[in-house]
Structures are given as C-alpha cells and as structure tokens.
Short mmCIF file of C-alpha atoms in Angstrom, two decimals:
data_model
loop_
_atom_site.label_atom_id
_atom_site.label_comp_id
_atom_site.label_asym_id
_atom_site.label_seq_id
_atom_site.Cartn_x
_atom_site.Cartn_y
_atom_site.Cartn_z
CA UNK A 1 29.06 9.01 -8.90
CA UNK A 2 25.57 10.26 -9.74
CA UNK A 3 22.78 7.95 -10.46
CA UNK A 4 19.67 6.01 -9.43
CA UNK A 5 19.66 3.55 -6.11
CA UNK A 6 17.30 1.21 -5.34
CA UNK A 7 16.35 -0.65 -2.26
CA UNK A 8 16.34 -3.46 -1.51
CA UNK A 9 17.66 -5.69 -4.27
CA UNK A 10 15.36 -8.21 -3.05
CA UNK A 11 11.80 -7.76 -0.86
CA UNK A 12 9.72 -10.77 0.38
CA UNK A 13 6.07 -9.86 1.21
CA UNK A 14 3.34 -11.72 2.29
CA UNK A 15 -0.08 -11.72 1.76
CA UNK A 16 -1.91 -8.67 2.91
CA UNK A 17 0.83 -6.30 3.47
CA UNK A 18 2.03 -3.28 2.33
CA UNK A 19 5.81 -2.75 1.42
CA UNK A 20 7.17 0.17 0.01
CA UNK A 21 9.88 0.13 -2.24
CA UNK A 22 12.57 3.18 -2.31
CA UNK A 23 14.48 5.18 -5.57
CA UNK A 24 16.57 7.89 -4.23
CA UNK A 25 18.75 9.99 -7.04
CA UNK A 26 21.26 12.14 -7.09
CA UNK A 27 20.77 13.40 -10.64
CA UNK A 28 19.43 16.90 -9.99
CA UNK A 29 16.51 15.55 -12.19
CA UNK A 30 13.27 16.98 -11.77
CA UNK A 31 10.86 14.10 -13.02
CA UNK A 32 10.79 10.32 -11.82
CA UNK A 33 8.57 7.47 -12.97
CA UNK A 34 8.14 4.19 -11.68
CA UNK A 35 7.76 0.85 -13.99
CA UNK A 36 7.10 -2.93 -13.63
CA UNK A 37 8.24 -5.63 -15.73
CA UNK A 38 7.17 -9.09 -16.12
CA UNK A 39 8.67 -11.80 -18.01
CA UNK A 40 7.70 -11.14 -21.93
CA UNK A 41 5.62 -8.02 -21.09
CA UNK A 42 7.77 -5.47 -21.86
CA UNK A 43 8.21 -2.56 -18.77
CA UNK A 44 4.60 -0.63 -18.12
CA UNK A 45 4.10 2.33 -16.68
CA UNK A 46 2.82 2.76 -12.68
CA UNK A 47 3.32 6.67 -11.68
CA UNK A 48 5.30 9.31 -12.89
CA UNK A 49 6.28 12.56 -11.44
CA UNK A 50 6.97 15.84 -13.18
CA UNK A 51 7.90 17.87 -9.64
CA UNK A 52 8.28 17.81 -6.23
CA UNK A 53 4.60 17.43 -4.55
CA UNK A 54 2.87 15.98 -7.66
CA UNK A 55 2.69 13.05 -9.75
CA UNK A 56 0.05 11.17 -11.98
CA UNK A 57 -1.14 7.74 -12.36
CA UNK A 58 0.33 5.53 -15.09
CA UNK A 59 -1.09 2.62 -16.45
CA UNK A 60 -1.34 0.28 -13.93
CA UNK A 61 -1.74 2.80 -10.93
CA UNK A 62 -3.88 0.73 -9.04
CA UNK A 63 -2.95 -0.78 -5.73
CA UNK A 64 0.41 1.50 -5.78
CA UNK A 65 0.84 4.44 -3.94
CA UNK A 66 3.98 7.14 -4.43
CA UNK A 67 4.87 10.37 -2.76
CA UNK A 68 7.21 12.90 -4.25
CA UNK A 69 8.52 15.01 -0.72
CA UNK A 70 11.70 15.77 -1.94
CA UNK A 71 12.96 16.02 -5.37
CA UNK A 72 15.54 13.19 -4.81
CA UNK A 73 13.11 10.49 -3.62
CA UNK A 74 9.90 8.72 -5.34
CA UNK A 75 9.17 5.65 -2.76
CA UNK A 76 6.54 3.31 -4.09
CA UNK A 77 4.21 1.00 -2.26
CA UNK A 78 2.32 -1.81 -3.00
CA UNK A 79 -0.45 -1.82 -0.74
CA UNK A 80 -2.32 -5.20 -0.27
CA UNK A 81 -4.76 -4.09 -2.87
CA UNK A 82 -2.50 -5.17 -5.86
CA UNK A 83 -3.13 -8.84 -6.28
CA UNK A 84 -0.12 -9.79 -8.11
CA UNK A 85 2.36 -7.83 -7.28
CA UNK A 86 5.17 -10.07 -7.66
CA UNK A 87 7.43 -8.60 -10.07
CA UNK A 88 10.37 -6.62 -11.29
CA UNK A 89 10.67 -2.58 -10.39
CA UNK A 90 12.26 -0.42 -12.15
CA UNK A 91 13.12 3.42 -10.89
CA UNK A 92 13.93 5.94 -13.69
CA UNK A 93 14.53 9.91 -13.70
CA UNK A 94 15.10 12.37 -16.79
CA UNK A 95 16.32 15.75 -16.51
CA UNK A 96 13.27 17.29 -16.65
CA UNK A 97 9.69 16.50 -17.50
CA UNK A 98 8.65 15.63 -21.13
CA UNK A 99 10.67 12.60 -22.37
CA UNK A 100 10.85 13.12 -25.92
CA UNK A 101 14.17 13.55 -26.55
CA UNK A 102 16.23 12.96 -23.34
CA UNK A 103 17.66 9.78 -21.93
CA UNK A 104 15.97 8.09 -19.27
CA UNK A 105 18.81 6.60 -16.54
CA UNK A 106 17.40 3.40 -14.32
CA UNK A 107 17.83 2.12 -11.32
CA UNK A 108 19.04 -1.35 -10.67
CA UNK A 109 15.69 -2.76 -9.61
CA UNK A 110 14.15 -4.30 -6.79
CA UNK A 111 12.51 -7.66 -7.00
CA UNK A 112 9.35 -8.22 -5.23
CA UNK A 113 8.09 -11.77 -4.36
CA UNK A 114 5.13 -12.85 -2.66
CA UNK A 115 5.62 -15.50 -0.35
CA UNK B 1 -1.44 6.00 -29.14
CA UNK B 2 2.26 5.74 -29.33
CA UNK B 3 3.12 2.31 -29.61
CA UNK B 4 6.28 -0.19 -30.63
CA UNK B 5 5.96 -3.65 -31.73
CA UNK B 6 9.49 -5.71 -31.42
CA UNK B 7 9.09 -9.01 -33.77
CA UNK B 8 10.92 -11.94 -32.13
CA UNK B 9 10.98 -12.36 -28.44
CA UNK B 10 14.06 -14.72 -28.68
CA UNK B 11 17.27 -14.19 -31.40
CA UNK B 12 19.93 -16.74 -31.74
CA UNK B 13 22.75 -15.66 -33.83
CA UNK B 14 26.72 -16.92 -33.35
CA UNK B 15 29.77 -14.87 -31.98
CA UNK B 16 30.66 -12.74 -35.00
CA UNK B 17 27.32 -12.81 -37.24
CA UNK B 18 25.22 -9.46 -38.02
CA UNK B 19 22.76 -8.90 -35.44
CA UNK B 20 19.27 -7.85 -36.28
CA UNK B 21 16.70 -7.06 -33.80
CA UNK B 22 13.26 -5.44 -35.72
CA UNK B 23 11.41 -2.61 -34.47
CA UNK B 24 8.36 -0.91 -35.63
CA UNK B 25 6.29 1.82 -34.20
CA UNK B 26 3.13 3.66 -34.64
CA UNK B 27 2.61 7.09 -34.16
CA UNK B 28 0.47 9.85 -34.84
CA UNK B 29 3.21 12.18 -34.61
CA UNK B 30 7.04 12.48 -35.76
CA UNK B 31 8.02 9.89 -33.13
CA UNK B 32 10.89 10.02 -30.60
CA UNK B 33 12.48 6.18 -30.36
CA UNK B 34 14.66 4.45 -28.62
CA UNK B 35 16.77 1.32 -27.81
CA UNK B 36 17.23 0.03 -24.36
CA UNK B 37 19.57 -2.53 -23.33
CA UNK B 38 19.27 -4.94 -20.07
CA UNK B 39 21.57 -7.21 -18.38
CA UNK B 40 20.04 -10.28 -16.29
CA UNK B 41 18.91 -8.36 -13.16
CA UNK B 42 20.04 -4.99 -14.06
CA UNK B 43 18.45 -2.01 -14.90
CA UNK B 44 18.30 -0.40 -18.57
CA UNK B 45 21.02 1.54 -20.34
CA UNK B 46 20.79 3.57 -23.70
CA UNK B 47 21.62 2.24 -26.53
CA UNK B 48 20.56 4.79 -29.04
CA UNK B 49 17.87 7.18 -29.83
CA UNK B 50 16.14 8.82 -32.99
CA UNK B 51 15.01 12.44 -31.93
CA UNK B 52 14.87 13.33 -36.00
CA UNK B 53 18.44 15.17 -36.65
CA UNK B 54 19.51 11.90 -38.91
CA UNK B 55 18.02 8.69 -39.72
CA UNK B 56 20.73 6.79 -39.24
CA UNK B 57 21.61 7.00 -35.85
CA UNK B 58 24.69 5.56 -33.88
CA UNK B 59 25.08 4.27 -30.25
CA UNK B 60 27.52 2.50 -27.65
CA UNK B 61 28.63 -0.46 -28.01
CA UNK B 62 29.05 -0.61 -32.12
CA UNK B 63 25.11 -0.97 -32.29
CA UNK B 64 22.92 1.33 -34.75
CA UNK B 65 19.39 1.83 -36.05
CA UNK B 66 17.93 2.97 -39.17
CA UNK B 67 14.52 5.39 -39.36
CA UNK B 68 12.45 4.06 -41.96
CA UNK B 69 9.33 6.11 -41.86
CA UNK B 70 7.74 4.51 -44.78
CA UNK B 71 8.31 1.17 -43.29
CA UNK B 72 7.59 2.75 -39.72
CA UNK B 73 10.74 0.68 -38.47
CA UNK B 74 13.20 1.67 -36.22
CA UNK B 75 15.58 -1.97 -36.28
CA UNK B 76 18.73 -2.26 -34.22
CA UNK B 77 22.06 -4.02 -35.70
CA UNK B 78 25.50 -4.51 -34.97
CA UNK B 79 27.83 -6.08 -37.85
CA UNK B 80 29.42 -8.35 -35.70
CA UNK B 81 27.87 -10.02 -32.57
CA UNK B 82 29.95 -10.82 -29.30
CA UNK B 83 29.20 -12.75 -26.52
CA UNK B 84 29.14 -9.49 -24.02
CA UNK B 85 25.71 -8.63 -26.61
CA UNK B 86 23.81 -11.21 -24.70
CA UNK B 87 20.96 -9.24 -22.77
CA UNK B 88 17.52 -8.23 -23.18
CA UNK B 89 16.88 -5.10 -25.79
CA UNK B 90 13.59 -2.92 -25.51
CA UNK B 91 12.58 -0.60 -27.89
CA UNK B 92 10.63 2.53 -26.68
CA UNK B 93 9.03 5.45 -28.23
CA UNK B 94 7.52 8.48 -26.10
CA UNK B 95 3.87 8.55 -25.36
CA UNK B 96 1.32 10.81 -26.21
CA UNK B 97 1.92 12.98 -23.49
CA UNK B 98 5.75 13.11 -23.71
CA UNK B 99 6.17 12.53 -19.96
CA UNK B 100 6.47 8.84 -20.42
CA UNK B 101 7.64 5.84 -22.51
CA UNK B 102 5.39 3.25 -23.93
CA UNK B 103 8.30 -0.12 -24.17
CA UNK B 104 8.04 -3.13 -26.35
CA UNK B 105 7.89 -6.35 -24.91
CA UNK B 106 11.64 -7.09 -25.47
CA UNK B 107 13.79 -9.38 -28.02
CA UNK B 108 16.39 -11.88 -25.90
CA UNK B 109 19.74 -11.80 -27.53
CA UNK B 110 21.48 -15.02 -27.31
CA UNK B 111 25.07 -15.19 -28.25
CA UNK B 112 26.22 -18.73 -29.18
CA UNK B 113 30.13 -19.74 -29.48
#
C-alpha cells in the first residue's frame, strides 16, 4: 500500500541533544513538508520541499534541520537549539509542488518528549 | 496572508443531531480550502476541499461544506452525527505561495450517547 511512514511513534530526548525524526514515502510525490502541532495551536509549518536537493524554511524553521537526498525521504532534526521541542510531528507529501488544489496525505506522527 | 479562523475549539452535540463546525477564511485571492479530519494520535485525512468548480462541495464520510464568499465561510456539517465523528477537524486554506497550508487551530468533536 502506498503512503507516508513515520518513525518512531514515540522519541524521548533529553536536554541538549539532537534527534532526528524520519518520513519515508512511497507516493512518487515530488514535494514534502514537515509540521508541528501543539495542543489548541492548530499544525504550523517547519520546512517544506518542492524537489530532491532543496527545500525552504517554514514558519518555525528555527532549531530544525531537513535534508531532501532522495525523493522518498525528508528526515527532520531537532537540534538542541529548539527550546521546546516537545511536540507532535506531522510528515505530509502532495503530488507535486504548489498545494492549491491537491490533497495533502500525512503520516501517522511521531511524538517527541523531552525528558 | 491566507488565513482560517475555526470558531469553537470544543463542540458537543448527541449521536444523531446536525453537526456544525464554522469556518471562515481570509484571502486576498479566490481561496483553495479545506477540511481535515484527525483521530487521537493519528495523522490527518481529507475530508473535503473547495478548489472553485461548485460551492457546495461533498466529502467522505456524509460530511459537506458550503462556500459562502460573501460571508467568507467555508463551515463543515453532517445531518446526522455518530459516535465514529468524534476526532479533531482542521480547516486549511493554501498560503500565499501555494506550496503550503496555513491550518486553523482545530474544533474537538465530541459525540455524546
């Protein structure tokens, strides 16, 4: 079945480390984007990518990093420069870039603690 | 900037009443909108979407949503609520760019007996 995996389900970090989340998809779709979502915040945006070997900052890009090697895989991390990082991820991909009329398919998140 | 405002961040309704979940947007543009559904710990599934063919527009799960440009609203119903309805429902509209979508902060559907 095609979709959009994420690992882990779960991720512990403690203070001052770096962890790096992973989306992998199967999709054939060109552009990826990575969002967060706290409790009554709605989902915001972190970094999207349009193609392989390029992406652009979202709106809360800093203390993430992503890299876009292959067209099926848009890891995140969360370096220890993000000072509350914990938080629900969420992995998506369209079809190709430009979201204005196509459907955006998620990942099953990964839920990132602080301990 | 392409925005949506949901009104509510909790709805209560009982197992068989209309659900309404309100919507509105602002745009610069003829916006593209959509509804998002999430289960507890899950990721997000599409409902519907308004991409301007018809402003009525019909999705999965018996759930619609009416364009109202005048009253720049974009609300979700379903005549008759069920208990699987209980989940968390964003509404979304695409950004300036188009590469991205700017989410509401969510209504809660609860379901009661």
């Amino acid at each position: 079945d095609g979709g959009i995996t994420q690992s882990p389900k779960y991720l512990f970090r403690k203070e001052g480390q770096n962890v790096t989340l992973s989306c992998e998809q199967n999709l054939n779709h060109d552009a990826m984007y990575w969002y967060r979502q706290d409790p009554g915040q709605g989902l915001r945006l972190i970094y999207y990518s349009q193609i392989v070997n390029d992406f652009q900052k979202g709106d809360i890009a800093e203390g993430y990093s992503v890299s876009r090697e292959k067209k099926e895989s848009f890891p995140l991390t969360v370096t220890s420069a993000q000072k509350n990082p914990t938080a629900f991820y969420l992995c998506a991909s369209t079809l190709m870039p430009g979201l204005m009329n196509t459907e955006a398919f998620f990942g099953q998140g990964t839920r990132l603690t602080v301990v | 900037a392409q925005s949506v405002t949901q009104l509510g961040s909790h709805v209560s309704v009982s197992e068989g009443a209309l659900v309404l979940l309100r919507c509105n947007y602002s745009s610069s543009v003829p916006p593209y909108l959509f509804w998002y559904v999430q289960y507890p710990n899950q990721g997000l599934q599409l409902l519907l979407k308004y991409t301007s063919a018809a402003t009525l527009v019909k999705g999965i799960n018996g759930f619609e949503a009416e364009f109202k440009k005048s009253e720049t609203s974009f609300h979700l119903t379903k005549p008759s609520a069920h208990m699987s309805d209980a989940a968390e429902y964003f509404c979304a509209v695409s950004d300036n760019s188009g590469y991205a979508l700017n989410f509401g902060k969510g209504t809660s559907l609860l379901v009661t007996p």
